[in-house]
Amino acid sequence: MKKLIVSSIAGSALLLSCGPKSVAVTGPKYTSSEQLAQGKTIFENACSKCHKLPDPAKHDDQGWIKTLSRMAPKAKLSDDQHQMVYDYLISVNKK
Ligand code: HEC
């Protein structure tokens, strides 16, 4: 019986950890020019601290999901800022 309780607690903790609190960026969300402009500003300010500003055309839409999921925490972006930077990047990365 004790085992059952423990495993159900562990199970719900697991569920919580991938709950809606921290929404990973998995695709585009914003399209308004205001939010894209904000994404550009955040990108230019936050992403030039440690290295030169990367070329948005360096990655395709999928590639930016991966790279930004590593870089957004480095730049201490909120989930929303992360999303806006992503949406800006994929709005300008088309060759
Ligand atoms: C705290 C320092 C730091 C900040 C802030 C930062 N980066 Fe980086 N970035 C690095 C380091 C270190 C590397 C090289 C090692 C690596 O690739 O993880 C790197 C590598 C990269 C690369 C090359 C690797 C790849 O996957 O193409 C890109 C592109 C990049 N960063 C984009 C960004 C963007 C966009 C932002 C803003 C959201 C950002 N970085 C903010 C430290 C930072």
Short mmCIF file of N, CA, C and O and ligand atoms in Angstrom, two decimals:
data_model
loop_
_atom_site.label_atom_id
_atom_site.label_comp_id
_atom_site.label_asym_id
_atom_site.label_seq_id
_atom_site.Cartn_x
_atom_site.Cartn_y
_atom_site.Cartn_z
N MET A 1 0.84 -1.21 0.00
CA MET A 1 0.00 0.00 0.00
C MET A 1 0.87 1.26 0.00
O MET A 1 0.64 2.17 -0.77
N LYS A 2 1.90 1.23 0.85
CA LYS A 2 2.78 2.40 0.92
C LYS A 2 3.44 2.68 -0.43
O LYS A 2 3.51 3.82 -0.88
N LYS A 3 3.85 1.61 -1.06
CA LYS A 3 4.49 1.72 -2.37
C LYS A 3 3.58 2.43 -3.37
O LYS A 3 4.01 3.28 -4.14
N LEU A 4 2.32 2.06 -3.30
CA LEU A 4 1.35 2.62 -4.24
C LEU A 4 1.24 4.13 -4.07
O LEU A 4 1.22 4.89 -5.04
N ILE A 5 1.19 4.56 -2.79
CA ILE A 5 1.06 5.99 -2.52
C ILE A 5 2.28 6.74 -3.04
O ILE A 5 2.17 7.75 -3.73
N VAL A 6 3.44 6.20 -2.71
CA VAL A 6 4.69 6.84 -3.14
C VAL A 6 4.73 6.98 -4.66
O VAL A 6 5.03 8.04 -5.19
N SER A 7 4.36 5.91 -5.35
CA SER A 7 4.47 6.00 -6.80
C SER A 7 3.42 6.95 -7.39
O SER A 7 3.66 7.58 -8.41
N SER A 8 2.29 7.09 -6.72
CA SER A 8 1.31 8.02 -7.28
C SER A 8 1.74 9.47 -7.04
O SER A 8 1.45 10.36 -7.84
N ILE A 9 2.47 9.69 -5.93
CA ILE A 9 2.99 11.03 -5.71
C ILE A 9 4.07 11.36 -6.75
O ILE A 9 4.05 12.41 -7.37
N ALA A 10 4.96 10.40 -6.95
CA ALA A 10 6.02 10.60 -7.95
C ALA A 10 5.39 10.83 -9.32
O ALA A 10 5.83 11.68 -10.09
N GLY A 11 4.33 10.11 -9.60
CA GLY A 11 3.65 10.26 -10.88
C GLY A 11 3.08 11.64 -11.06
O GLY A 11 3.24 12.26 -12.12
N SER A 12 2.45 12.20 -10.02
CA SER A 12 1.84 13.51 -10.20
C SER A 12 2.89 14.61 -10.26
O SER A 12 2.70 15.62 -10.93
N ALA A 13 4.03 14.39 -9.58
CA ALA A 13 5.11 15.38 -9.66
C ALA A 13 5.63 15.43 -11.09
O ALA A 13 5.93 16.50 -11.62
N LEU A 14 5.70 14.27 -11.70
CA LEU A 14 6.16 14.19 -13.07
C LEU A 14 5.21 14.95 -13.99
O LEU A 14 5.63 15.67 -14.88
N LEU A 15 3.93 14.76 -13.76
CA LEU A 15 2.93 15.45 -14.58
C LEU A 15 3.07 16.96 -14.42
O LEU A 15 3.01 17.70 -15.38
N LEU A 16 3.25 17.38 -13.16
CA LEU A 16 3.35 18.81 -12.88
C LEU A 16 4.54 19.42 -13.60
O LEU A 16 4.46 20.51 -14.14
N SER A 17 5.65 18.69 -13.62
CA SER A 17 6.87 19.27 -14.17
C SER A 17 6.74 19.54 -15.67
O SER A 17 7.46 20.35 -16.21
N CYS A 18 5.82 18.85 -16.34
CA CYS A 18 5.65 19.21 -17.74
C CYS A 18 4.28 19.84 -17.98
O CYS A 18 3.70 19.76 -19.04
N GLY A 19 3.75 20.45 -16.94
CA GLY A 19 2.47 21.14 -17.03
C GLY A 19 2.60 22.45 -17.77
O GLY A 19 3.66 22.78 -18.30
N PRO A 20 1.56 23.25 -17.79
CA PRO A 20 1.54 24.46 -18.62
C PRO A 20 2.34 25.64 -18.07
O PRO A 20 2.38 26.68 -18.69
N LYS A 21 2.99 25.47 -16.91
CA LYS A 21 3.67 26.61 -16.30
C LYS A 21 4.76 27.20 -17.18
O LYS A 21 4.74 28.38 -17.50
N SER A 22 5.71 26.35 -17.56
CA SER A 22 6.76 26.83 -18.44
C SER A 22 6.47 26.28 -19.84
O SER A 22 6.71 25.12 -20.12
N VAL A 23 5.94 27.13 -20.68
CA VAL A 23 5.54 26.68 -22.01
C VAL A 23 6.73 26.76 -22.95
O VAL A 23 7.21 27.84 -23.27
N ALA A 24 7.20 25.60 -23.37
CA ALA A 24 8.32 25.59 -24.30
C ALA A 24 7.86 26.12 -25.65
O ALA A 24 6.72 25.93 -26.04
N VAL A 25 8.76 26.81 -26.32
CA VAL A 25 8.44 27.31 -27.65
C VAL A 25 8.60 26.17 -28.64
O VAL A 25 9.66 25.60 -28.78
N THR A 26 7.50 25.83 -29.30
CA THR A 26 7.56 24.73 -30.26
C THR A 26 7.10 25.17 -31.64
O THR A 26 7.06 24.39 -32.56
N GLY A 27 6.73 26.43 -31.76
CA GLY A 27 6.28 26.92 -33.05
C GLY A 27 5.88 28.37 -32.93
O GLY A 27 5.96 28.94 -31.85
N PRO A 28 5.47 28.97 -34.02
CA PRO A 28 5.10 30.39 -33.99
C PRO A 28 3.83 30.64 -33.20
O PRO A 28 2.96 29.77 -33.12
N LYS A 29 3.73 31.80 -32.60
CA LYS A 29 2.54 32.15 -31.85
C LYS A 29 2.11 33.57 -32.19
O LYS A 29 0.95 33.83 -32.48
N TYR A 30 3.05 34.49 -32.16
CA TYR A 30 2.71 35.88 -32.42
C TYR A 30 2.94 36.23 -33.88
O TYR A 30 3.90 35.79 -34.50
N THR A 31 2.08 37.06 -34.42
CA THR A 31 2.28 37.49 -35.80
C THR A 31 2.14 39.01 -35.94
O THR A 31 2.49 39.55 -36.98
N SER A 32 1.66 39.69 -34.90
CA SER A 32 1.46 41.13 -35.05
C SER A 32 2.80 41.85 -35.15
O SER A 32 3.79 41.43 -34.53
N SER A 33 2.82 42.92 -35.94
CA SER A 33 4.09 43.61 -36.18
C SER A 33 4.64 44.19 -34.88
O SER A 33 5.84 44.31 -34.71
N GLU A 34 3.74 44.53 -33.97
CA GLU A 34 4.17 45.08 -32.68
C GLU A 34 5.01 44.07 -31.90
O GLU A 34 6.08 44.38 -31.38
N GLN A 35 4.51 42.82 -31.85
CA GLN A 35 5.23 41.81 -31.10
C GLN A 35 6.51 41.38 -31.81
O GLN A 35 7.51 41.09 -31.16
N LEU A 36 6.47 41.40 -33.14
CA LEU A 36 7.69 41.06 -33.88
C LEU A 36 8.75 42.15 -33.65
O LEU A 36 9.93 41.85 -33.49
N ALA A 37 8.30 43.41 -33.60
CA ALA A 37 9.24 44.50 -33.36
C ALA A 37 9.84 44.39 -31.96
O ALA A 37 11.02 44.63 -31.74
N GLN A 38 8.99 43.98 -31.02
CA GLN A 38 9.48 43.79 -29.65
C GLN A 38 10.48 42.64 -29.60
O GLN A 38 11.50 42.72 -28.91
N GLY A 39 10.18 41.58 -30.34
CA GLY A 39 11.10 40.44 -30.42
C GLY A 39 12.45 40.86 -30.97
O GLY A 39 13.49 40.44 -30.48
N LYS A 40 12.42 41.74 -31.98
CA LYS A 40 13.66 42.23 -32.59
C LYS A 40 14.48 43.01 -31.55
O LYS A 40 15.69 42.82 -31.43
N THR A 41 13.81 43.87 -30.81
CA THR A 41 14.49 44.66 -29.79
C THR A 41 15.13 43.76 -28.73
O THR A 41 16.29 43.95 -28.35
N ILE A 42 14.37 42.78 -28.26
CA ILE A 42 14.88 41.85 -27.24
C ILE A 42 16.08 41.09 -27.81
O ILE A 42 17.12 40.96 -27.17
N PHE A 43 15.93 40.61 -29.04
CA PHE A 43 17.00 39.88 -29.72
C PHE A 43 18.28 40.73 -29.77
O PHE A 43 19.35 40.30 -29.37
N GLU A 44 18.13 41.97 -30.24
CA GLU A 44 19.30 42.83 -30.41
C GLU A 44 19.97 43.17 -29.08
O GLU A 44 21.18 43.29 -28.99
N ASN A 45 19.16 43.31 -28.03
CA ASN A 45 19.74 43.66 -26.74
C ASN A 45 20.27 42.45 -25.98
O ASN A 45 21.36 42.51 -25.42
N ALA A 46 19.49 41.37 -25.97
CA ALA A 46 19.84 40.25 -25.10
C ALA A 46 20.81 39.27 -25.75
O ALA A 46 21.54 38.59 -25.04
N CYS A 47 20.83 39.20 -27.06
CA CYS A 47 21.60 38.14 -27.70
C CYS A 47 22.97 38.62 -28.17
O CYS A 47 23.70 37.88 -28.80
N SER A 48 23.30 39.88 -27.89
CA SER A 48 24.61 40.38 -28.31
C SER A 48 25.55 40.52 -27.11
O SER A 48 26.63 41.06 -27.23
N LYS A 49 25.10 40.02 -25.95
CA LYS A 49 25.91 40.18 -24.74
C LYS A 49 27.14 39.29 -24.75
O LYS A 49 28.20 39.71 -24.30
N CYS A 50 26.97 38.05 -25.20
CA CYS A 50 28.09 37.10 -25.10
C CYS A 50 28.78 36.86 -26.43
O CYS A 50 29.89 36.37 -26.47
N HIS A 51 28.11 37.14 -27.52
CA HIS A 51 28.71 36.92 -28.83
C HIS A 51 28.08 37.90 -29.80
O HIS A 51 27.12 38.58 -29.47
N LYS A 52 28.63 37.94 -31.01
CA LYS A 52 28.04 38.81 -32.03
C LYS A 52 26.61 38.36 -32.28
O LYS A 52 26.29 37.17 -32.16
N LEU A 53 25.76 39.30 -32.65
CA LEU A 53 24.38 38.97 -32.96
C LEU A 53 24.35 37.95 -34.10
O LEU A 53 24.92 38.20 -35.16
N PRO A 54 23.75 36.79 -33.87
CA PRO A 54 23.74 35.79 -34.95
C PRO A 54 22.84 36.23 -36.11
O PRO A 54 21.89 36.98 -35.91
N ASP A 55 23.16 35.73 -37.28
CA ASP A 55 22.33 35.99 -38.45
C ASP A 55 21.05 35.15 -38.35
O ASP A 55 21.14 33.93 -38.21
N PRO A 56 19.89 35.78 -38.41
CA PRO A 56 18.64 35.02 -38.32
C PRO A 56 18.56 33.91 -39.37
O PRO A 56 17.92 32.88 -39.15
N ALA A 57 19.23 34.11 -40.51
CA ALA A 57 19.18 33.10 -41.58
C ALA A 57 20.07 31.90 -41.28
O ALA A 57 20.10 30.94 -42.05
N LYS A 58 20.78 31.96 -40.13
CA LYS A 58 21.66 30.84 -39.78
C LYS A 58 20.87 29.54 -39.59
O LYS A 58 21.36 28.46 -39.85
N HIS A 59 19.65 29.68 -39.06
CA HIS A 59 18.84 28.49 -38.80
C HIS A 59 17.48 28.60 -39.45
O HIS A 59 16.94 29.70 -39.61
N ASP A 60 16.92 27.43 -39.78
CA ASP A 60 15.53 27.41 -40.23
C ASP A 60 14.62 27.38 -38.99
O ASP A 60 15.11 27.41 -37.85
N ASP A 61 13.33 27.30 -39.20
CA ASP A 61 12.38 27.41 -38.09
C ASP A 61 12.64 26.34 -37.02
O ASP A 61 12.60 26.62 -35.82
N GLN A 62 12.91 25.11 -37.47
CA GLN A 62 13.19 24.02 -36.53
C GLN A 62 14.50 24.27 -35.78
O GLN A 62 14.59 24.05 -34.57
N GLY A 63 15.49 24.74 -36.50
CA GLY A 63 16.80 24.99 -35.91
C GLY A 63 16.73 26.04 -34.81
O GLY A 63 17.39 25.91 -33.77
N TRP A 64 15.92 27.07 -35.03
CA TRP A 64 15.81 28.12 -34.02
C TRP A 64 15.11 27.63 -32.77
O TRP A 64 15.38 28.11 -31.66
N ILE A 65 14.19 26.68 -32.91
CA ILE A 65 13.56 26.12 -31.72
C ILE A 65 14.64 25.52 -30.83
O ILE A 65 14.70 25.79 -29.64
N LYS A 66 15.55 24.75 -31.46
CA LYS A 66 16.62 24.09 -30.70
C LYS A 66 17.60 25.10 -30.12
O LYS A 66 17.93 25.05 -28.94
N THR A 67 18.08 26.00 -30.97
CA THR A 67 19.10 26.95 -30.50
C THR A 67 18.53 27.88 -29.43
O THR A 67 19.16 28.12 -28.40
N LEU A 68 17.31 28.37 -29.65
CA LEU A 68 16.74 29.28 -28.66
C LEU A 68 16.45 28.60 -27.34
O LEU A 68 16.53 29.24 -26.29
N SER A 69 16.13 27.32 -27.38
CA SER A 69 15.87 26.65 -26.10
C SER A 69 17.16 26.55 -25.28
O SER A 69 17.12 26.42 -24.06
N ARG A 70 18.33 26.64 -25.95
CA ARG A 70 19.59 26.69 -25.21
C ARG A 70 19.96 28.12 -24.84
O ARG A 70 20.52 28.38 -23.78
N MET A 71 19.67 29.08 -25.73
CA MET A 71 20.13 30.45 -25.54
C MET A 71 19.19 31.31 -24.70
O MET A 71 19.65 32.22 -24.00
N ALA A 72 17.90 31.05 -24.77
CA ALA A 72 16.96 31.89 -24.01
C ALA A 72 17.26 31.86 -22.50
O ALA A 72 17.26 32.92 -21.86
N PRO A 73 17.54 30.67 -21.93
CA PRO A 73 17.91 30.67 -20.50
C PRO A 73 19.20 31.43 -20.23
O PRO A 73 19.32 32.11 -19.21
N LYS A 74 20.16 31.34 -21.16
CA LYS A 74 21.42 32.09 -21.00
C LYS A 74 21.14 33.58 -20.95
O LYS A 74 21.75 34.32 -20.20
N ALA A 75 20.21 34.03 -21.80
CA ALA A 75 19.90 35.45 -21.88
C ALA A 75 18.84 35.83 -20.83
O ALA A 75 18.39 36.97 -20.81
N LYS A 76 18.44 34.86 -20.03
CA LYS A 76 17.45 35.07 -18.98
C LYS A 76 16.14 35.65 -19.51
O LYS A 76 15.56 36.58 -18.94
N LEU A 77 15.70 35.12 -20.63
CA LEU A 77 14.44 35.58 -21.20
C LEU A 77 13.27 34.89 -20.51
O LEU A 77 13.37 33.73 -20.12
N SER A 78 12.17 35.61 -20.37
CA SER A 78 10.94 34.99 -19.88
C SER A 78 10.38 34.13 -21.02
O SER A 78 10.82 34.25 -22.16
N ASP A 79 9.42 33.28 -20.70
CA ASP A 79 8.81 32.45 -21.74
C ASP A 79 8.25 33.31 -22.87
O ASP A 79 8.33 32.97 -24.04
N ASP A 80 7.67 34.44 -22.47
CA ASP A 80 7.05 35.31 -23.46
C ASP A 80 8.10 36.00 -24.34
O ASP A 80 7.92 36.10 -25.55
N GLN A 81 9.19 36.44 -23.71
CA GLN A 81 10.26 37.05 -24.49
C GLN A 81 10.89 36.03 -25.44
O GLN A 81 11.17 36.34 -26.60
N HIS A 82 11.07 34.82 -24.93
CA HIS A 82 11.58 33.71 -25.73
C HIS A 82 10.69 33.54 -26.97
O HIS A 82 11.18 33.45 -28.10
N GLN A 83 9.39 33.54 -26.74
CA GLN A 83 8.44 33.36 -27.85
C GLN A 83 8.54 34.51 -28.86
O GLN A 83 8.55 34.29 -30.06
N MET A 84 8.64 35.73 -28.36
CA MET A 84 8.69 36.87 -29.28
C MET A 84 9.97 36.88 -30.10
O MET A 84 9.96 37.22 -31.28
N VAL A 85 11.08 36.53 -29.46
CA VAL A 85 12.34 36.45 -30.19
C VAL A 85 12.24 35.36 -31.26
O VAL A 85 12.63 35.57 -32.42
N TYR A 86 11.67 34.22 -30.89
CA TYR A 86 11.51 33.14 -31.87
C TYR A 86 10.67 33.60 -33.06
O TYR A 86 11.05 33.42 -34.22
N ASP A 87 9.55 34.24 -32.77
CA ASP A 87 8.66 34.65 -33.85
C ASP A 87 9.32 35.71 -34.74
O ASP A 87 9.12 35.72 -35.95
N TYR A 88 10.11 36.59 -34.12
CA TYR A 88 10.85 37.56 -34.93
C TYR A 88 11.84 36.83 -35.84
O TYR A 88 11.89 37.07 -37.04
N LEU A 89 12.62 35.92 -35.26
CA LEU A 89 13.66 35.24 -36.04
C LEU A 89 13.08 34.48 -37.23
O LEU A 89 13.60 34.56 -38.34
N ILE A 90 11.97 33.77 -37.01
CA ILE A 90 11.44 32.99 -38.13
C ILE A 90 10.68 33.88 -39.13
O ILE A 90 10.34 33.45 -40.21
N SER A 91 10.44 35.15 -38.73
CA SER A 91 9.80 36.06 -39.70
C SER A 91 10.84 36.66 -40.64
O SER A 91 10.50 37.22 -41.67
N VAL A 92 12.11 36.56 -40.27
CA VAL A 92 13.16 37.15 -41.11
C VAL A 92 14.21 36.15 -41.60
O VAL A 92 15.16 36.52 -42.26
N ASN A 93 14.04 34.88 -41.25
CA ASN A 93 15.10 33.92 -41.59
C ASN A 93 14.95 33.31 -42.99
O ASN A 93 15.80 32.54 -43.41
N LYS A 94 13.88 33.66 -43.69
CA LYS A 94 13.68 33.05 -45.01
C LYS A 94 14.63 33.68 -46.02
O LYS A 94 14.77 34.90 -46.07
N LYS A 95 15.27 32.80 -46.78
CA LYS A 95 16.23 33.32 -47.74
C LYS A 95 15.52 33.69 -49.04
O LYS A 95 14.47 33.20 -49.32
C1 HEC B 1 25.22 34.24 -21.33
C2 HEC B 1 25.85 34.31 -22.63
C3 HEC B 1 24.96 34.12 -23.88
C4 HEC B 1 23.82 34.80 -24.20
C5 HEC B 1 23.10 35.88 -23.40
C6 HEC B 1 23.40 34.30 -25.49
N1 HEC B 1 24.27 33.35 -25.94
FE1 HEC B 1 24.25 32.41 -27.75
N2 HEC B 1 25.94 31.40 -27.28
C7 HEC B 1 26.63 31.50 -26.09
C8 HEC B 1 27.76 30.59 -26.10
C9 HEC B 1 28.75 30.39 -24.97
C10 HEC B 1 27.73 29.95 -27.36
C11 HEC B 1 28.70 28.88 -27.92
C12 HEC B 1 28.46 27.53 -27.28
C13 HEC B 1 27.15 26.91 -27.67
O1 HEC B 1 26.85 26.79 -28.87
O2 HEC B 1 26.40 26.54 -26.76
C14 HEC B 1 26.60 30.49 -28.08
C15 HEC B 1 26.24 30.13 -29.35
C16 HEC B 1 25.17 30.64 -30.05
C17 HEC B 1 24.85 30.30 -31.43
C18 HEC B 1 25.65 29.34 -32.32
C19 HEC B 1 25.23 27.92 -32.05
C20 HEC B 1 24.00 27.54 -32.81
O3 HEC B 1 23.19 26.73 -32.29
O4 HEC B 1 23.79 28.04 -33.95
C21 HEC B 1 23.72 31.00 -31.76
C22 HEC B 1 22.99 31.00 -33.09
C23 HEC B 1 23.33 31.76 -30.59
N3 HEC B 1 24.24 31.54 -29.59
C24 HEC B 1 22.20 32.56 -30.52
C25 HEC B 1 21.83 33.29 -29.39
C26 HEC B 1 20.59 34.04 -29.29
C27 HEC B 1 19.52 34.13 -30.36
C28 HEC B 1 20.60 34.64 -28.06
C29 HEC B 1 19.50 35.51 -27.43
C30 HEC B 1 18.27 34.83 -27.06
C31 HEC B 1 21.84 34.26 -27.39
N4 HEC B 1 22.56 33.43 -28.23
C32 HEC B 1 22.25 34.71 -26.14
C33 HEC B 1 26.33 32.36 -25.04
C34 HEC B 1 25.24 33.22 -24.99
#
